[in-house]
Coordinates of C-alpha atoms in Angstrom, one line a residue:
X194 CA 76.3 103.6 100.2
X195 CA 75.0 106.3 97.8
X196 CA 72.9 105.3 94.9
X197 CA 74.6 107.5 92.4
X198 CA 74.4 107.6 88.7
X199 CA 77.2 105.8 87.0
X200 CA 78.3 104.3 83.7
X201 CA 77.7 101.0 82.2
X202 CA 78.6 99.7 78.8
X203 CA 78.1 97.2 76.1
X204 CA 79.5 93.9 77.1
X205 CA 80.8 90.8 75.4
X206 CA 82.8 87.9 76.8
X207 CA 86.4 87.4 75.7
X208 CA 89.4 85.4 76.9
X209 CA 92.5 86.9 75.3
X210 CA 94.9 85.8 78.1
X211 CA 95.4 85.5 81.8
X212 CA 92.3 86.4 83.7
X213 CA 88.7 87.1 82.6
X214 CA 88.3 90.0 80.3
X215 CA 85.1 91.8 79.4
X216 CA 84.8 94.5 76.8
X217 CA 83.2 97.6 78.3
X218 CA 82.8 100.0 75.3
X219 CA 81.6 103.2 76.8
X220 CA 78.5 105.1 75.7
X221 CA 75.7 103.8 77.9
X222 CA 74.4 105.4 81.1
X223 CA 73.2 104.0 84.4
X224 CA 69.7 105.3 85.0
X225 CA 68.5 106.0 88.6
X226 CA 64.7 106.5 88.4
X227 CA 63.3 109.5 90.3
X228 CA 60.6 108.9 92.9
X229 CA 58.2 111.0 90.8
X230 CA 58.9 109.3 87.5
X231 CA 58.6 105.8 86.2
X232 CA 61.3 104.1 84.3
X233 CA 62.1 105.2 80.8
X234 CA 60.3 103.1 78.2
X235 CA 63.6 102.0 76.7
X236 CA 64.7 100.6 80.0
X237 CA 61.5 99.0 81.2
X238 CA 61.1 95.3 81.5
X239 CA 59.9 93.4 78.5
X240 CA 56.9 92.1 80.4
X241 CA 53.8 94.0 81.4
X242 CA 54.9 94.1 85.0
X243 CA 57.7 96.6 85.9
X244 CA 61.0 95.0 86.8
X245 CA 61.6 97.5 89.6
X246 CA 59.8 99.9 91.9
X247 CA 60.8 103.5 90.9
X248 CA 62.7 105.5 93.4
X249 CA 64.9 103.0 95.2
X250 CA 66.4 100.8 92.5
X251 CA 69.5 101.2 90.4
X252 CA 68.9 99.8 86.9
X253 CA 71.6 98.6 84.6
X254 CA 71.0 97.5 81.0
X255 CA 73.2 95.4 78.8
X256 CA 73.5 95.9 75.1
X257 CA 75.5 93.2 73.2
X258 CA 78.6 94.4 71.4
X259 CA 78.0 94.4 67.6
X260 CA 74.6 92.7 68.1
X261 CA 76.1 89.5 69.3
X262 CA 75.4 88.1 72.7
X263 CA 78.2 87.7 75.1
X264 CA 78.6 84.7 77.4
X265 CA 80.2 83.9 80.7
X266 CA 83.9 83.2 80.7
X267 CA 85.2 80.1 82.4
X268 CA 88.0 80.7 84.8
X269 CA 91.4 79.4 83.6
X270 CA 93.1 76.8 85.7
X271 CA 96.6 78.2 85.0
X272 CA 95.9 81.8 85.9
X273 CA 98.5 83.4 88.1
X274 CA 97.5 84.6 91.5
X275 CA 98.8 87.9 92.9
X276 CA 97.6 90.7 95.1
X277 CA 96.3 90.6 98.7
X278 CA 95.1 87.4 100.4
X279 CA 91.3 87.2 101.0
X280 CA 90.6 85.9 104.5
X281 CA 87.0 84.7 104.9
X282 CA 85.2 83.9 108.2
X283 CA 82.7 81.0 108.4
X284 CA 79.8 83.3 109.3
X285 CA 80.1 84.9 105.9
X286 CA 79.8 81.6 104.0
X287 CA 76.9 80.6 106.3
X288 CA 75.1 83.9 105.6
X289 CA 75.6 83.5 101.9
X290 CA 74.3 79.9 101.8
X291 CA 71.3 80.9 104.0
X292 CA 70.4 83.8 101.7
X293 CA 70.6 81.5 98.7
X294 CA 68.3 78.9 100.3
X295 CA 65.8 81.7 101.1
X296 CA 66.0 83.4 97.7
X297 CA 62.8 84.4 95.9
X298 CA 61.1 81.9 93.7
X299 CA 62.5 82.0 90.2
X300 CA 65.7 83.7 91.2
X301 CA 68.8 82.0 89.8
X302 CA 71.3 83.6 92.2
X303 CA 71.7 86.1 95.1
X304 CA 74.1 89.0 95.5
X305 CA 75.2 91.0 98.5
X306 CA 77.8 93.3 100.1
X307 CA 80.9 92.1 101.8
X308 CA 82.1 93.9 104.9
X309 CA 85.5 93.7 106.7
X310 CA 88.8 95.3 107.1
X311 CA 91.8 95.9 104.9
X312 CA 95.5 95.9 105.7
X313 CA 98.6 96.0 103.6
X314 CA 98.7 92.3 102.6
X315 CA 95.2 91.0 103.2
X316 CA 91.5 91.6 103.0
X317 CA 89.6 90.1 105.9
X318 CA 85.9 89.5 105.3
X319 CA 84.0 89.3 108.6
X320 CA 80.4 90.0 107.7
X321 CA 78.0 90.4 104.8
X322 CA 74.4 91.0 103.9
X323 CA 72.3 90.2 100.8
X324 CA 70.9 92.9 98.5
X325 CA 67.6 92.4 96.7
X326 CA 67.9 92.4 92.9
X327 CA 66.0 91.4 89.8
X328 CA 67.6 90.1 86.6
X329 CA 66.2 89.7 83.2
X330 CA 67.8 88.7 80.0
X331 CA 69.1 92.2 79.2
X332 CA 68.7 94.1 82.5
X333 CA 69.6 93.9 86.2
X334 CA 68.1 96.1 88.9
X335 CA 69.6 96.4 92.3
X336 CA 67.9 97.8 95.4
X337 CA 70.6 100.3 96.5
X338 CA 68.3 102.0 99.0
X339 CA 68.1 98.7 101.0
X340 CA 71.9 98.3 100.7
X341 CA 72.5 101.8 102.0
X342 CA 70.2 101.3 105.0
X343 CA 71.7 97.9 105.9
X344 CA 75.2 99.3 105.7
X345 CA 74.3 102.2 108.0
X346 CA 72.9 99.7 110.5
X347 CA 76.0 97.6 110.4
X348 CA 78.2 100.7 111.0
X349 CA 76.3 101.3 114.3
X350 CA 77.2 97.8 115.5
X351 CA 80.7 97.4 114.0
X352 CA 82.1 100.9 113.0
X353 CA 85.4 99.4 112.0
X354 CA 83.9 97.3 109.2
X355 CA 83.9 98.9 105.8
X356 CA 82.7 97.8 102.3
X357 CA 85.4 95.5 100.8
X358 CA 83.5 94.1 97.9
X359 CA 80.5 92.1 96.9
X360 CA 79.5 88.5 96.4
X361 CA 77.3 86.5 94.0
X362 CA 76.4 82.8 93.9
X363 CA 77.2 81.0 90.8
X364 CA 80.2 79.5 89.0
X365 CA 80.8 82.2 86.4
X366 CA 81.4 86.0 86.2
X367 CA 78.5 87.1 84.0
X368 CA 77.8 90.3 82.0
X369 CA 75.5 91.5 84.8
X370 CA 78.3 91.0 87.3
X371 CA 80.5 93.4 85.4
X372 CA 78.0 96.1 85.7
X373 CA 77.4 95.5 89.4
X374 CA 81.1 95.4 90.0
X375 CA 81.4 98.8 88.3
X376 CA 79.0 100.2 90.9
X377 CA 80.9 98.8 93.8
X378 CA 84.1 100.2 92.4
X379 CA 82.7 103.6 93.2
X380 CA 81.8 102.6 96.7
X381 CA 85.1 101.0 97.7
X382 CA 88.6 101.2 96.5
X383 CA 89.4 98.2 94.3
X384 CA 86.7 96.0 95.7
X385 CA 86.9 92.2 95.5
X386 CA 84.3 90.0 93.9
X387 CA 83.5 86.7 95.6
X388 CA 81.8 83.8 93.8
X389 CA 80.3 80.8 95.6
X390 CA 79.3 77.8 93.5
X391 CA 76.1 76.9 95.3
X392 CA 75.1 74.6 92.4
X393 CA 78.1 72.4 93.0
X394 CA 78.9 72.1 89.3
X395 CA 82.3 70.7 90.0
X396 CA 81.1 68.4 92.8
X397 CA 82.1 70.8 95.6
X398 CA 81.4 74.4 96.6
X399 CA 84.1 76.3 94.8
X400 CA 84.8 79.7 96.4
X401 CA 86.8 82.2 94.4
X402 CA 87.8 85.8 94.9
X403 CA 88.7 88.2 92.1
X404 CA 89.9 91.7 91.7
X405 CA 89.4 93.8 88.6
X406 CA 91.8 95.9 86.6
X407 CA 91.1 98.2 83.7
X408 CA 92.6 97.4 80.3
X409 CA 93.0 99.4 77.2
X410 CA 95.2 101.9 75.3
X411 CA 96.4 105.3 76.5
X412 CA 93.4 107.6 76.7
X413 CA 90.8 104.8 76.3
X414 CA 89.6 101.9 78.4
X415 CA 88.4 98.9 76.4
X416 CA 88.0 96.2 78.9
X417 CA 88.1 94.9 82.5
X418 CA 90.1 91.9 83.6
X419 CA 89.2 89.8 86.6
X420 CA 92.2 88.2 88.2
X421 CA 91.9 85.6 91.0
X422 CA 93.2 86.1 94.5
X423 CA 94.3 83.6 97.1
X424 CA 91.5 82.6 99.5
X425 CA 92.0 81.5 103.1
X426 CA 89.5 80.6 105.8
X427 CA 90.0 81.9 109.3
X428 CA 87.8 82.0 112.4
X429 CA 87.3 83.5 115.8
X430 CA 87.1 81.2 118.8
X431 CA 83.4 81.6 119.1
X432 CA 83.0 80.7 115.4
X433 CA 85.0 77.5 115.9
X434 CA 82.3 76.2 118.2
X435 CA 79.7 76.5 115.5
X436 CA 81.9 75.0 112.8
X437 CA 82.7 72.0 115.1
X438 CA 79.0 71.5 115.6
X439 CA 78.3 71.6 111.9
X440 CA 81.0 69.1 111.3
X441 CA 79.2 66.5 113.4
X442 CA 76.2 66.6 111.2
X443 CA 78.2 65.2 108.2
X444 CA 77.9 61.6 109.5
X445 CA 74.2 62.0 110.5
X446 CA 71.7 61.0 107.7
X447 CA 69.2 63.6 108.8
X448 CA 71.9 66.3 108.7
X449 CA 70.8 67.6 112.1
X450 CA 72.2 67.1 115.6
X451 CA 70.9 68.4 118.9
X452 CA 73.0 70.4 121.4
X453 CA 75.0 68.3 123.8
X454 CA 75.1 68.8 127.5
X455 CA 77.8 70.7 129.2
X456 CA 79.3 67.6 130.7
X457 CA 79.5 65.9 127.3
X458 CA 81.2 69.0 125.8
X459 CA 83.8 68.9 128.5
X460 CA 84.4 65.2 128.0
X461 CA 84.7 65.7 124.2
X462 CA 87.1 68.6 124.7
X463 CA 89.2 66.5 127.1
X464 CA 89.4 63.7 124.6
X465 CA 90.5 66.0 121.8
X466 CA 93.2 67.5 124.0
X467 CA 94.4 64.0 124.9
X468 CA 94.7 63.1 121.2
X469 CA 96.6 66.3 120.5
X470 CA 98.9 65.7 123.4
X471 CA 99.6 62.2 122.2
X472 CA 100.6 63.6 118.8
X473 CA 102.9 66.1 120.4
X474 CA 104.5 63.5 122.6
X475 CA 105.0 61.2 119.6
X476 CA 106.7 64.0 117.7
X477 CA 109.0 64.8 120.6
X478 CA 110.0 61.1 121.0
X479 CA 110.8 60.8 117.3
X480 CA 113.0 63.9 117.5
X481 CA 114.8 62.6 120.5
X482 CA 115.3 59.2 118.8
X483 CA 116.7 60.9 115.7
X484 CA 113.8 59.6 113.5
X485 CA 112.7 63.2 112.6
X486 CA 114.8 66.3 112.1
X487 CA 114.3 68.9 114.8
X488 CA 112.4 72.1 113.9
X489 CA 113.3 75.1 116.0
X490 CA 110.1 76.9 115.2
X491 CA 108.1 73.9 116.4
X492 CA 110.2 73.8 119.6
X493 CA 109.6 77.5 120.3
X494 CA 105.9 77.0 119.7
X495 CA 105.7 74.1 122.2
X496 CA 107.7 76.1 124.7
X497 CA 105.3 79.0 124.6
X498 CA 102.4 76.6 124.8
X499 CA 103.8 75.0 128.0
X500 CA 104.5 78.3 129.6
X501 CA 100.8 79.4 129.0
X502 CA 99.5 76.5 131.1
X503 CA 98.7 77.7 134.6
X504 CA 100.6 76.0 137.4
X505 CA 98.3 74.7 140.2
X506 CA 98.7 72.0 142.8
X507 CA 96.3 68.9 142.7
X508 CA 94.9 69.9 146.1
X509 CA 94.0 73.4 145.0
X510 CA 92.5 72.1 141.7
X511 CA 90.3 69.6 143.7
X512 CA 89.1 72.3 146.0
X513 CA 88.2 74.6 143.1
X514 CA 86.3 71.8 141.3
X515 CA 84.4 70.8 144.5
X516 CA 83.5 74.4 145.1
X517 CA 82.1 74.8 141.6
X518 CA 80.1 71.6 141.9
X519 CA 78.6 72.7 145.2
X520 CA 77.6 76.0 143.6
X521 CA 76.0 74.2 140.7
X522 CA 74.1 71.9 143.0
X523 CA 72.8 74.8 145.0
X524 CA 71.5 76.6 141.9
X525 CA 69.8 73.4 140.7
X526 CA 68.2 72.9 144.1
X527 CA 66.9 76.5 144.1
X528 CA 65.5 76.2 140.6
X529 CA 63.6 73.0 141.5
X530 CA 62.3 74.6 144.7
X531 CA 61.1 77.6 142.7
X532 CA 59.4 75.3 140.2
X533 CA 57.6 73.4 142.9
X534 CA 56.5 76.7 144.6
X535 CA 55.0 77.9 141.3
X536 CA 53.1 74.7 140.7
X537 CA 51.7 74.8 144.3
X538 CA 50.6 78.4 143.8
X539 CA 48.8 77.5 140.6
X540 CA 46.8 74.8 142.3
X541 CA 45.9 77.1 145.3
X542 CA 44.6 79.7 142.9
X543 CA 42.2 77.2 141.3
X544 CA 40.6 76.3 144.7

């Protein structure tokens, strides 16, 4: 991510139709302070303390259109949804919530970069990282040097992940969000903007994804419209384990639950498999009895599922199980023997 100079404009909230529209009358500039110079006086924070450290921050300023202050635009409930589907992994939501809980004192929200992959019909968000920023009434400063370094580190681990957009906690798309989104539009092609309502204003954590589009007349852009996208939640098999563990804490008053033993996990998995098999058998019996109409797609899925189950005789299965148990008992015995040897050696040293 390159912290390059870019434009920002005078902003005011508006809601002329479908989507969220912000006026972006051109004429302002995005100032990137030099390491050898402090911020211009016209862009410095109103307090005696500087808003940002010169040299590594990208500073955006907001000037209300016509002297009036613009406000956030509430999303419309009847907005049409089009465009690619945004697929979000649980680790992304967990990272965002964790960064919000660890935010600096006095910070109202956190922002960050979304990483993932893009195909023809969907955008898959697989990772993210928070970006330090400071906001005042008229200014927002983003640490783009930190964002650049973090992205370079992520590319070493996951070279296939690219920048797909950015996120912000909160219920609304604010004036500052429009300026930040303009920067990410230069770092990624048509980036998405993800909002997470960590304040639970509607009684739940609303998660929305938007894509922006320029509005205006030929030869002049007068606004930006944010249109919502469909959001789906997907997971890898390893992520499912963590999600299942978090689900168990919902019924615990302390909201915490210790790790279970391997035997308990196997027993729980076997119980869940038995419940699912009972559901499948009930469906098959209803189809054979004529109570439920047959679905060919479900039949093909069940056939593939049965074919994937390995065929093994009861005798071979028992031998494999006993062999694994013997190996486990041997490892346990060696571990206890080693522990006893260490304890004995410590006492001999003290003599």
